[in-house]
Short mmCIF file of C-alpha atoms in Angstrom, two decimals:
data_model
loop_
_atom_site.label_atom_id
_atom_site.label_comp_id
_atom_site.label_asym_id
_atom_site.label_seq_id
_atom_site.Cartn_x
_atom_site.Cartn_y
_atom_site.Cartn_z
CA MET X 1 1.08 -16.75 45.34
CA THR X 2 0.47 -20.39 46.35
CA ASP X 3 -2.53 -22.53 45.48
CA GLU X 4 -3.56 -22.24 49.13
CA ASP X 5 -3.43 -18.43 48.93
CA LEU X 6 -5.55 -18.47 45.77
CA GLU X 7 -8.06 -20.88 47.30
CA ALA X 8 -8.34 -18.70 50.40
CA HIS X 9 -8.97 -15.65 48.20
CA ALA X 10 -11.54 -17.57 46.16
CA ARG X 11 -13.40 -18.75 49.26
CA ALA X 12 -13.48 -15.32 50.89
CA THR X 13 -14.53 -13.43 47.75
CA ALA X 14 -17.09 -16.04 46.71
CA ALA X 15 -18.66 -15.79 50.17
CA LEU X 16 -18.86 -12.01 49.77
CA LEU X 17 -20.66 -12.51 46.44
CA GLY X 18 -22.95 -15.32 47.61
CA LEU X 19 -21.37 -17.56 44.97
CA PRO X 20 -21.11 -21.23 45.91
CA ILE X 21 -17.93 -22.98 44.73
CA ALA X 22 -18.04 -26.78 44.98
CA PRO X 23 -14.88 -28.76 45.79
CA HIS X 24 -14.71 -30.24 42.27
CA GLN X 25 -14.76 -26.71 40.82
CA MET X 26 -11.94 -25.35 42.96
CA PRO X 27 -8.94 -26.70 40.98
CA GLY X 28 -10.29 -25.05 37.81
CA VAL X 29 -11.00 -21.83 39.68
CA ILE X 30 -7.44 -21.78 41.01
CA ALA X 31 -6.12 -22.41 37.49
CA GLY X 32 -8.26 -19.55 36.20
CA LEU X 33 -7.00 -17.24 38.94
CA LYS X 34 -3.39 -18.11 38.04
CA VAL X 35 -4.03 -16.94 34.49
CA ALA X 36 -5.52 -13.74 35.88
CA VAL X 37 -2.58 -13.20 38.26
CA ALA X 38 -0.14 -13.50 35.34
CA ALA X 39 -2.19 -11.04 33.28
CA ALA X 40 -2.42 -8.65 36.22
CA ALA X 41 1.36 -8.72 36.63
CA LEU X 42 1.69 -7.48 33.04
CA ILE X 43 -0.73 -4.59 33.43
CA GLU X 44 0.63 -3.57 36.83
CA ARG X 45 4.01 -2.80 35.29
CA VAL X 46 2.59 -0.20 32.89
CA PRO X 47 3.41 3.26 34.24
CA LEU X 48 0.24 5.35 34.17
CA THR X 49 -0.16 8.98 35.16
CA GLU X 50 -3.13 10.13 37.22
CA ALA X 51 -4.44 11.86 34.08
CA GLU X 52 -4.76 8.62 32.14
CA GLU X 53 -8.40 7.61 32.03
CA ALA X 54 -10.04 4.23 31.56
CA ALA X 55 -10.95 3.26 28.01
CA PRO X 56 -14.78 3.31 28.09
CA VAL X 57 -16.22 6.81 27.95
CA PHE X 58 -19.80 7.51 28.97
CA ARG X 59 -21.61 10.04 26.82
CA ALA X 60 -24.72 11.54 28.34
CA MET S 1 -21.13 -21.47 -5.81
CA ASN S 2 -20.46 -18.16 -4.12
CA ALA S 3 -23.13 -15.78 -2.85
CA ALA S 4 -22.91 -13.18 -5.61
CA ARG S 5 -23.22 -15.78 -8.38
CA THR S 6 -26.02 -17.62 -6.58
CA ALA S 7 -27.99 -14.40 -6.18
CA ALA S 8 -27.34 -13.45 -9.81
CA ALA S 9 -28.56 -16.84 -11.04
CA ILE S 10 -31.71 -16.59 -8.93
CA ARG S 11 -32.42 -13.04 -10.06
CA ALA S 12 -31.80 -14.01 -13.69
CA GLY S 13 -34.22 -16.91 -13.37
CA THR S 14 -31.70 -19.62 -14.24
CA THR S 15 -32.51 -21.20 -10.87
CA THR S 16 -34.85 -20.43 -8.00
CA ALA S 17 -34.31 -19.62 -4.35
CA VAL S 18 -36.46 -22.63 -3.45
CA ALA S 19 -34.23 -24.94 -5.50
CA VAL S 20 -31.10 -23.50 -3.86
CA VAL S 21 -32.58 -23.93 -0.39
CA GLU S 22 -33.70 -27.50 -1.06
CA ALA S 23 -30.22 -28.40 -2.32
CA THR S 24 -28.65 -26.73 0.73
CA LEU S 25 -30.95 -28.56 3.16
CA ALA S 26 -30.17 -31.88 1.47
CA ASP S 27 -26.43 -31.16 1.61
CA ILE S 28 -26.61 -30.28 5.30
CA ALA S 29 -28.63 -33.45 6.00
CA ALA S 30 -26.03 -35.53 4.19
CA ARG S 31 -22.82 -33.97 5.51
CA ASP S 32 -23.35 -32.05 8.72
CA GLY S 33 -23.67 -35.13 10.87
CA ALA S 34 -19.92 -35.55 10.47
CA LEU S 35 -19.09 -31.87 11.04
CA THR S 36 -21.62 -30.51 13.61
CA CYS S 37 -21.72 -27.01 12.16
CA PHE S 38 -25.44 -26.55 12.85
CA THR S 39 -27.26 -26.88 16.16
CA ALA S 40 -30.61 -26.05 14.54
CA VAL S 41 -31.62 -26.19 10.87
CA THR S 42 -34.47 -23.77 10.18
CA ALA S 43 -35.91 -25.71 7.24
CA ASP S 44 -39.48 -24.40 7.41
CA ARG S 45 -38.34 -20.86 7.76
CA ALA S 46 -35.79 -21.22 4.96
CA ARG S 47 -38.38 -22.67 2.59
CA ALA S 48 -40.82 -19.83 3.36
CA GLU S 49 -38.14 -17.15 2.92
CA ALA S 50 -36.97 -18.71 -0.35
CA ALA S 51 -40.53 -18.87 -1.67
CA ALA S 52 -40.94 -15.19 -0.80
CA VAL S 53 -37.76 -14.34 -2.75
CA ASP S 54 -39.03 -16.25 -5.78
CA ALA S 55 -42.43 -14.56 -5.49
CA ALA S 56 -40.80 -11.13 -5.37
CA ILE S 57 -38.84 -11.88 -8.54
CA ALA S 58 -41.97 -13.19 -10.27
CA ALA S 59 -43.74 -9.96 -9.32
CA GLY S 60 -40.93 -7.88 -10.80
CA ARG S 61 -39.54 -6.70 -7.46
CA ASP S 62 -35.83 -6.77 -6.56
CA PRO S 63 -35.27 -9.04 -3.54
CA GLY S 64 -31.78 -7.59 -2.96
CA PRO S 65 -28.14 -8.39 -3.63
CA LEU S 66 -28.24 -11.59 -1.54
CA ALA S 67 -31.44 -12.86 -3.18
CA GLY S 68 -31.99 -16.44 -2.06
CA VAL S 69 -28.47 -16.92 -0.64
CA PRO S 70 -28.37 -19.40 2.27
CA LEU S 71 -26.97 -17.87 5.46
CA ALA S 72 -25.46 -19.65 8.50
CA VAL S 73 -26.09 -17.73 11.73
CA LYS S 74 -24.05 -18.21 14.88
CA ASN S 75 -26.46 -19.25 17.58
CA LEU S 76 -25.89 -16.13 19.63
CA PHE S 77 -27.91 -14.00 17.21
CA ASP S 78 -31.62 -14.05 17.94
CA LEU S 79 -33.71 -15.88 15.37
CA GLU S 80 -37.42 -15.26 15.79
CA GLY S 81 -39.18 -18.25 17.29
CA LEU S 82 -36.03 -20.06 18.51
CA PRO S 83 -34.40 -19.92 21.93
CA THR S 84 -30.95 -18.38 21.47
CA LEU S 85 -28.73 -20.99 23.11
CA ALA S 86 -25.38 -19.20 22.76
CA GLY S 87 -23.90 -22.68 22.90
CA SER S 88 -25.31 -23.39 26.34
CA LYS S 89 -27.49 -25.96 28.06
CA ILE S 90 -28.66 -23.28 30.46
CA ARG S 91 -30.56 -21.38 27.77
CA ARG S 92 -32.35 -24.42 26.39
CA ASP S 93 -35.41 -23.42 28.40
CA ALA S 94 -35.14 -19.73 27.49
CA ALA S 95 -38.13 -18.14 25.80
CA PRO S 96 -38.00 -18.13 21.99
CA ALA S 97 -36.66 -14.87 20.55
CA MET S 98 -39.42 -12.41 19.68
CA GLN S 99 -37.61 -11.07 16.64
CA ASP S 100 -34.45 -11.53 14.60
CA ALA S 101 -31.24 -9.79 15.65
CA PHE S 102 -30.56 -6.54 13.80
CA ALA S 103 -27.81 -8.13 11.67
CA VAL S 104 -30.17 -10.92 10.61
CA GLN S 105 -32.89 -8.39 9.80
CA ARG S 106 -30.47 -6.50 7.58
CA LEU S 107 -29.33 -9.63 5.73
CA ARG S 108 -32.93 -10.78 5.29
CA ALA S 109 -33.75 -7.36 3.83
CA ALA S 110 -30.96 -7.97 1.32
CA GLY S 111 -32.57 -11.26 0.30
CA ALA S 112 -30.56 -13.79 2.34
CA VAL S 113 -32.30 -16.93 3.58
CA VAL S 114 -31.65 -18.11 7.16
CA ILE S 115 -30.73 -21.79 6.89
CA GLY S 116 -29.86 -22.50 10.51
CA ALA S 117 -28.15 -21.66 13.78
CA THR S 118 -24.55 -22.74 14.25
CA ASN S 119 -22.42 -24.29 16.97
CA MET S 120 -20.07 -22.21 19.12
CA ASP S 121 -18.07 -22.18 22.33
CA GLU S 122 -20.47 -21.79 25.22
CA PHE S 123 -21.38 -18.12 25.66
CA ALA S 124 -18.61 -17.37 23.11
CA PHE S 125 -15.93 -18.00 25.76
CA GLY S 126 -13.35 -19.97 23.78
CA PHE S 127 -11.41 -20.32 20.55
CA SER S 128 -12.14 -23.97 19.73
CA THR S 129 -15.90 -24.81 19.49
CA GLU S 130 -15.33 -28.00 21.46
CA ASN S 131 -18.83 -27.63 22.84
CA ALA S 132 -19.65 -30.19 25.55
CA HIS S 133 -23.40 -30.00 24.90
CA ALA S 134 -23.52 -30.16 21.10
CA GLY S 135 -20.18 -31.85 20.47
CA PRO S 136 -17.19 -30.29 18.75
CA THR S 137 -17.46 -28.67 15.34
CA ARG S 138 -14.98 -30.48 13.11
CA ASN S 139 -12.65 -28.79 10.67
CA PRO S 140 -13.67 -29.53 7.06
CA HIS S 141 -9.99 -29.80 6.14
CA ASP S 142 -9.40 -32.53 8.75
CA PRO S 143 -12.35 -33.73 10.86
CA ALA S 144 -10.00 -34.84 13.64
CA ARG S 145 -9.12 -31.16 14.23
CA ILE S 146 -10.94 -28.18 15.67
CA ALA S 147 -12.65 -25.61 13.47
CA GLY S 148 -11.63 -22.85 15.86
CA GLY S 149 -14.04 -20.62 17.74
CA SER S 150 -16.00 -19.27 19.13
CA SER S 151 -17.88 -18.86 15.81
CA GLY S 152 -16.69 -22.31 14.69
CA GLY S 153 -19.99 -23.61 13.35
CA SER S 154 -20.48 -20.69 10.97
CA ALA S 155 -16.87 -20.80 9.79
CA ALA S 156 -16.90 -24.56 9.20
CA ALA S 157 -20.26 -24.40 7.41
CA VAL S 158 -18.83 -21.84 4.99
CA ALA S 159 -15.51 -23.67 4.58
CA ALA S 160 -17.30 -26.97 3.89
CA GLY S 161 -19.47 -25.30 1.26
CA LEU S 162 -22.69 -25.95 3.17
CA THR S 163 -23.49 -22.23 2.83
CA PRO S 164 -21.60 -19.54 0.92
CA ILE S 165 -21.84 -17.01 3.77
CA GLY S 166 -22.20 -16.88 7.53
CA ILE S 167 -22.10 -14.47 10.43
CA GLY S 168 -20.40 -14.63 13.80
CA SER S 169 -19.15 -12.52 16.65
CA ASP S 170 -15.62 -11.56 17.62
CA THR S 171 -14.74 -10.48 21.17
CA ASN S 172 -11.10 -11.56 21.24
CA GLY S 173 -10.76 -13.25 17.85
CA SER S 174 -13.88 -15.39 17.53
CA ILE S 175 -14.41 -14.55 13.84
CA ARG S 176 -10.77 -14.37 12.78
CA VAL S 177 -9.55 -17.51 14.60
CA PRO S 178 -12.05 -19.97 13.05
CA ALA S 179 -11.80 -18.22 9.66
CA GLY S 180 -8.04 -18.78 9.76
CA LEU S 181 -8.18 -22.40 10.93
CA CYS S 182 -10.84 -23.25 8.31
CA GLY S 183 -9.20 -21.31 5.46
CA ILE S 184 -11.90 -18.74 4.70
CA TRP S 185 -12.33 -14.96 4.80
CA GLY S 186 -13.54 -13.30 8.00
CA LEU S 187 -13.95 -9.66 8.99
CA LYS S 188 -14.04 -8.03 12.38
CA PRO S 189 -15.12 -4.47 11.59
CA THR S 190 -14.36 -1.41 13.69
CA TYR S 191 -15.91 -1.51 17.17
CA GLY S 192 -19.23 0.28 16.90
CA ARG S 193 -19.60 -0.14 13.13
CA LEU S 194 -22.28 -2.85 13.14
CA SER S 195 -25.22 -3.05 15.51
CA ARG S 196 -25.07 -5.90 18.01
CA ARG S 197 -28.74 -5.71 18.97
CA GLY S 198 -30.12 -9.20 19.42
CA ALA S 199 -26.64 -10.72 19.51
CA HIS S 200 -26.07 -12.01 23.04
CA LEU S 201 -23.27 -10.24 24.82
CA PHE S 202 -20.12 -11.88 26.15
CA ALA S 203 -17.83 -8.98 27.07
CA GLY S 204 -19.56 -5.85 25.87
CA SER S 205 -16.37 -3.77 25.92
CA PHE S 206 -15.06 -5.88 23.04
CA ASP S 207 -18.04 -7.56 21.36
CA HIS S 208 -18.25 -7.16 17.59
CA VAL S 209 -20.28 -8.92 14.91
CA GLY S 210 -19.16 -9.64 11.38
CA PRO S 211 -19.20 -11.85 8.26
CA PHE S 212 -17.57 -15.01 6.89
CA ALA S 213 -17.32 -15.88 3.19
CA ARG S 214 -15.39 -17.98 0.69
CA SER S 215 -14.72 -15.02 -1.59
CA LEU S 216 -13.63 -11.49 -0.84
CA ASP S 217 -16.48 -10.08 -2.94
CA ASP S 218 -18.99 -12.03 -0.86
CA LEU S 219 -17.34 -10.83 2.35
CA ALA S 220 -17.84 -7.26 1.16
CA LEU S 221 -21.40 -7.96 0.08
CA VAL S 222 -22.38 -9.31 3.50
CA HIS S 223 -20.56 -6.56 5.38
CA ASP S 224 -22.29 -3.91 3.28
CA ALA S 225 -25.68 -5.51 3.89
CA MET S 226 -25.04 -5.65 7.67
CA GLN S 227 -24.35 -1.91 7.89
CA GLY S 228 -27.15 0.37 9.02
CA GLU S 229 -28.07 2.73 11.81
CA ASP S 230 -29.63 1.17 14.87
CA PRO S 231 -30.48 3.65 17.63
CA ALA S 232 -31.22 0.71 19.94
CA ASP S 233 -27.57 -0.41 20.07
CA PRO S 234 -25.77 1.74 22.67
CA ALA S 235 -22.33 0.74 21.35
CA GLN S 236 -22.95 1.68 17.73
CA ALA S 237 -21.19 4.84 16.61
CA PRO S 238 -23.03 7.45 14.54
CA ARG S 239 -21.55 6.63 11.17
CA ALA S 240 -22.86 6.66 7.63
CA ILE S 241 -22.96 3.42 5.66
CA GLU S 242 -19.57 3.11 3.96
CA PRO S 243 -19.75 0.36 1.31
CA VAL S 244 -16.67 -1.72 0.57
CA SER S 245 -17.95 -3.79 -2.36
CA GLY S 246 -15.87 -3.52 -5.50
CA LEU S 247 -12.98 -1.59 -3.98
CA ARG S 248 -9.73 -2.15 -5.84
CA GLY S 249 -6.37 -0.44 -6.11
CA LEU S 250 -3.48 0.17 -3.75
CA GLY S 251 -2.78 3.75 -4.75
CA GLY S 252 -0.89 5.43 -1.96
CA ILE S 253 -1.49 2.78 0.73
CA ARG S 254 1.56 2.38 2.99
CA PHE S 255 2.07 -1.08 4.44
CA GLY S 256 3.83 -2.11 7.62
CA ILE S 257 4.96 -5.52 8.82
CA ALA S 258 4.05 -6.36 12.41
CA ALA S 259 7.26 -7.08 14.33
CA GLY S 260 8.36 -7.58 17.93
CA TYR S 261 5.51 -9.29 19.81
CA PHE S 262 4.10 -10.55 16.51
CA GLU S 263 7.29 -12.45 15.59
CA ARG S 264 7.16 -14.56 18.74
CA GLY S 265 4.88 -17.29 20.02
CA GLY S 266 3.97 -18.98 16.73
CA HIS S 267 5.04 -21.85 14.53
CA ALA S 268 7.02 -21.04 11.37
CA GLU S 269 4.28 -22.25 8.99
CA ALA S 270 1.68 -20.03 10.69
CA LEU S 271 3.90 -16.94 10.62
CA ALA S 272 5.17 -17.42 7.05
CA PRO S 273 2.10 -15.91 5.32
CA VAL S 274 3.04 -12.48 6.73
CA GLY S 275 6.24 -12.42 4.70
CA LEU S 276 4.51 -13.74 1.59
CA ALA S 277 1.85 -11.02 1.80
CA ALA S 278 4.42 -8.33 2.55
CA ALA S 279 6.29 -9.28 -0.63
CA VAL S 280 3.13 -8.94 -2.73
CA LEU S 281 2.20 -5.62 -1.14
CA GLY S 282 5.73 -4.20 -1.26
CA ALA S 283 5.84 -3.82 2.51
CA THR S 284 9.30 -3.36 4.00
CA THR S 285 8.69 -1.21 7.08
CA ARG S 286 8.85 -3.32 10.22
CA ILE S 287 6.85 -1.93 13.12
CA ALA S 288 7.11 -3.25 16.69
CA PRO S 289 4.37 -1.54 18.70
CA ASP S 290 4.65 -0.97 22.44
CA LEU S 291 2.29 -2.46 25.02
CA VAL S 292 0.88 -5.31 22.88
CA ALA S 293 1.30 -8.01 25.54
CA GLU S 294 -0.04 -5.63 28.17
CA GLY S 295 -3.03 -4.78 25.96
CA ARG S 296 -3.78 -8.47 25.52
CA ALA S 297 -3.49 -9.05 29.27
CA ALA S 298 -5.94 -6.21 29.84
CA ALA S 299 -8.34 -7.82 27.36
CA MET S 300 -8.11 -11.15 29.21
CA LEU S 301 -8.94 -9.58 32.58
CA ILE S 302 -11.79 -7.42 31.29
CA THR S 303 -13.24 -10.40 29.41
CA LEU S 304 -13.12 -12.56 32.53
CA ALA S 305 -14.79 -9.90 34.64
CA GLU S 306 -17.49 -8.88 32.17
CA GLY S 307 -18.30 -12.48 31.24
CA ALA S 308 -18.56 -13.50 34.88
CA ASN S 309 -20.72 -10.50 35.71
CA LEU S 310 -23.10 -11.33 32.87
CA HIS S 311 -23.51 -14.95 33.94
CA LEU S 312 -23.29 -14.56 37.72
CA PRO S 313 -27.00 -15.34 38.31
CA SER S 314 -26.57 -18.71 36.53
CA LEU S 315 -23.21 -19.33 38.20
CA ARG S 316 -24.86 -18.87 41.59
CA ARG S 317 -27.77 -21.20 40.83
CA ARG S 318 -26.52 -23.88 38.44
CA ALA S 319 -22.79 -23.67 37.78
CA ASP S 320 -22.56 -27.36 36.91
CA ASP S 321 -24.86 -26.84 33.94
CA PHE S 322 -22.08 -24.79 32.29
CA ASP S 323 -19.68 -26.43 29.85
CA PRO S 324 -16.65 -27.69 31.81
CA LEU S 325 -14.46 -25.67 29.42
CA THR S 326 -16.08 -22.38 30.49
CA ARG S 327 -17.42 -22.94 34.03
CA ASP S 328 -14.33 -22.52 36.16
CA ARG S 329 -13.02 -19.61 34.10
CA PHE S 330 -16.33 -17.80 34.58
CA LEU S 331 -16.20 -18.57 38.31
CA ALA S 332 -12.64 -17.25 38.53
CA GLY S 333 -13.68 -14.13 36.62
CA ALA S 334 -16.17 -13.28 39.35
CA LEU S 335 -13.38 -13.17 41.95
CA LEU S 336 -10.98 -10.56 40.51
CA PRO S 337 -9.99 -7.47 42.50
CA ALA S 338 -11.70 -4.33 41.20
CA HIS S 339 -8.33 -2.61 40.89
CA TRP S 340 -7.23 -5.06 38.21
CA ILE S 341 -10.24 -4.28 36.03
CA THR S 342 -9.91 -0.52 36.30
CA GLN S 343 -6.17 -0.77 35.71
CA ALA S 344 -6.90 -3.00 32.71
CA GLN S 345 -9.26 -0.40 31.23
CA ARG S 346 -6.60 2.31 31.67
CA VAL S 347 -3.90 0.07 30.15
CA ARG S 348 -6.29 -0.66 27.29
CA ALA S 349 -6.49 3.09 26.61
CA ALA S 350 -2.68 3.32 26.76
CA TRP S 351 -2.38 0.42 24.28
CA ALA S 352 -4.87 2.17 21.99
CA ARG S 353 -2.66 5.28 22.01
CA ALA S 354 0.44 3.17 21.31
CA ALA S 355 -1.38 1.40 18.47
CA SER S 356 -2.40 4.71 16.93
CA ARG S 357 1.30 5.41 16.41
CA ILE S 358 1.47 2.33 14.15
CA PHE S 359 -0.59 4.29 11.70
CA ASP S 360 1.82 7.23 11.70
CA MET S 361 4.14 4.83 9.85
CA CYS S 362 1.71 2.85 7.70
CA ASP S 363 -1.94 2.65 6.67
CA VAL S 364 -2.36 -1.12 6.88
CA LEU S 365 -0.46 -3.45 9.18
CA VAL S 366 0.29 -6.98 7.91
CA ALA S 367 0.23 -9.23 10.97
CA PRO S 368 0.07 -12.91 11.79
CA LEU S 369 -3.37 -14.40 12.32
CA LEU S 370 -2.74 -17.59 14.26
CA PRO S 371 0.17 -19.22 16.07
CA CYS S 372 -0.44 -22.66 14.51
CA VAL S 373 -2.61 -24.69 12.19
CA ALA S 374 -5.79 -26.27 13.58
CA PRO S 375 -4.88 -28.49 16.55
CA PRO S 376 -6.42 -31.94 17.00
CA ILE S 377 -9.68 -31.89 18.98
CA GLY S 378 -8.89 -32.15 22.69
CA THR S 379 -5.50 -30.46 22.50
CA ALA S 380 -4.84 -28.78 25.86
CA VAL S 381 -1.22 -27.65 25.51
CA MET S 382 1.15 -26.76 22.69
CA GLU S 383 4.84 -25.98 22.27
CA VAL S 384 5.93 -22.54 21.12
CA ASP S 385 9.39 -21.02 21.30
CA GLY S 386 10.51 -23.98 23.40
CA ALA S 387 7.84 -23.44 26.05
CA THR S 388 4.63 -25.32 26.81
CA VAL S 389 1.55 -23.09 26.80
CA ALA S 390 -2.19 -23.67 27.18
CA ALA S 391 -3.27 -24.24 23.59
CA ARG S 392 -6.84 -22.92 23.57
CA PRO S 393 -6.23 -19.38 24.88
CA HIS S 394 -3.01 -19.13 22.86
CA LEU S 395 -5.03 -19.33 19.61
CA GLY S 396 -5.97 -15.68 20.25
CA VAL S 397 -2.45 -14.41 20.81
CA TYR S 398 -2.42 -12.27 17.63
CA THR S 399 -6.12 -11.40 17.34
CA GLN S 400 -6.88 -10.37 20.91
CA PRO S 401 -4.75 -7.22 20.98
CA PHE S 402 -6.66 -5.68 18.05
CA SER S 403 -10.22 -6.46 19.15
CA ALA S 404 -9.32 -5.02 22.56
CA ILE S 405 -9.03 -1.59 20.94
CA GLY S 406 -11.64 -2.03 18.24
CA LEU S 407 -9.39 -1.81 15.18
CA PRO S 408 -10.85 -3.29 11.98
CA ALA S 409 -9.06 -6.53 11.14
CA MET S 410 -9.50 -9.11 8.42
CA ALA S 411 -8.60 -12.79 8.35
CA VAL S 412 -7.05 -13.46 4.94
CA PRO S 413 -6.67 -17.15 3.95
CA LEU S 414 -3.69 -18.40 1.95
CA ALA S 415 -4.94 -20.02 -1.26
CA ASP S 416 -2.18 -22.62 -1.16
CA PRO S 417 -0.99 -23.46 2.37
CA ALA S 418 1.99 -25.30 0.86
CA ARG S 419 3.49 -21.90 0.04
CA ALA S 420 3.90 -21.45 3.80
CA GLY S 421 5.10 -25.01 4.25
CA ALA S 422 1.75 -26.06 5.70
CA THR S 423 -0.67 -28.87 4.84
CA LEU S 424 -3.64 -27.26 6.61
CA PRO S 425 -5.11 -23.76 6.23
CA VAL S 426 -2.99 -20.80 7.27
CA GLY S 427 -3.54 -17.10 6.80
CA LEU S 428 -2.64 -13.62 7.88
CA GLN S 429 -4.29 -10.61 9.41
CA LEU S 430 -4.68 -7.15 7.90
CA VAL S 431 -5.27 -4.36 10.40
CA ALA S 432 -6.25 -0.74 9.68
CA PRO S 433 -7.04 2.42 11.65
CA PRO S 434 -10.59 2.81 12.97
CA TRP S 435 -13.29 3.12 10.28
CA ARG S 436 -10.88 2.18 7.46
CA GLU S 437 -12.31 -1.18 6.44
CA ASP S 438 -11.95 0.18 2.89
CA LEU S 439 -8.16 -0.13 3.19
CA LEU S 440 -8.47 -3.77 4.30
CA PHE S 441 -10.58 -4.63 1.27
CA ARG S 442 -8.21 -2.87 -1.14
CA ALA S 443 -5.20 -4.67 0.29
CA ALA S 444 -7.00 -8.01 0.37
CA ALA S 445 -8.08 -7.60 -3.24
CA ALA S 446 -4.45 -7.14 -4.25
CA LEU S 447 -3.51 -10.33 -2.41
CA ALA S 448 -6.38 -12.23 -4.04
CA ASP S 449 -5.59 -10.84 -7.50
CA ALA S 450 -1.97 -11.93 -7.06
CA GLY S 451 -3.17 -15.47 -6.33
CA LEU S 452 -1.78 -15.47 -2.80
CA ALA S 453 -5.09 -15.13 -0.97
CA GLY S 454 -8.06 -17.41 -1.50
CA CYS S 455 -9.85 -20.32 0.09
CA PRO S 456 -8.22 -23.74 -0.19
CA THR S 457 -10.72 -26.46 -1.06
CA PRO S 458 -11.27 -29.03 1.68
CA PRO S 459 -11.26 -32.73 0.77
CA PRO S 460 -14.69 -34.18 -0.11
CA SER S 461 -16.83 -35.01 2.92
#
């Protein structure tokens, strides 16, 4: 994933959210996304069965 | 003086709460300019509360076990009449809080006196309390170094002796990290043990509140006072008050030594306390849990997403009013694919199951607390295991996995850092199964009684 790819993702998603991102903020946003991409790579490798639920449980 | 002795002296009439508060206010006025622990000193309020404690004693009433003890409150807990800044510029124009946070109400009911609100990482998103708006909180052991965060102001106030006790919040390590870097005791109780009402959220899936102290007895005293049922907190579990004050004795407790993940990523002097504590506790079983790194990664993603969601209205309107150390991370957190967050919550559950197997083999896990001693203020990167890593997030490498699954964990300071080859505070972490804070206090008492655990005295300031 290149910086250009991450910037393109940031621009498209921010537009969807109505979230302005100024040019001086973009390098930090890209750096933050790189941290998230690395974390996501770790959790993606965990084999989960379809029966494994998310941690928070709602109690009515 | 510690909290228990201060309260005893006030109750016995050898001093008064007003005298203690006046001395505390004078000490803060003289020394906090160099440390920046407090962002607001509540002098009028403290004087009124102290006078009420003295009046209660004069009338023959018991003001409680923390009678007249000055309390430092992280500025994310509501204090009636003050805007709760949570370390931000954005909340400077927020309406004053209508009432104290539940934790503050409980401590007030036990006699504590609110002395002020303390500095923190903006919106609790950091481990360093290098706050751009208020300035960095400085470590009482070396003012050129960070106090840690995000509850850095409360931790440094207690370490410097400005107050005997303080409270903070811990989402990924924000009580344990500054406690460790400042050389004091800190407790992150089980998720759901203590009400968070009136404590501003950061990432609700992981947010906890808890105490700081310079003695283990005081830590227990504050934790016991903070317990209490609060139907208004949706995250609090239905649980009776389970006091931990005065617990002693190791009878039957099995100890494990955290291995694998927990043996990597830290400097030798920061990891050494684990072995020293294991020797005192007779721990020989090494346990390398599965999925620790994955659990931490899940915590990072969920924190980013929940924090960004909470602050999205401000990010849309006035992002440049955020602290530069938080702004772009919050912005990035708003942009994560939904799949990652749901996957992270499922991995978190898998890590919780893996962690539960730790406690098939032991009752208390002895783990590292921090990867290093307090870095100099402004440190962006550090070297570990021959690699360069971002220093600020790495401070949570050993705390984050446990808060992610709500396990009770205690920061235990080493009385003499030289025993670990360090010249600045170092410590270790004790971790227990859910709801077993009692085991942490028993183990910690053994370490304190053996002379290994205790708070090193900072140089005069």
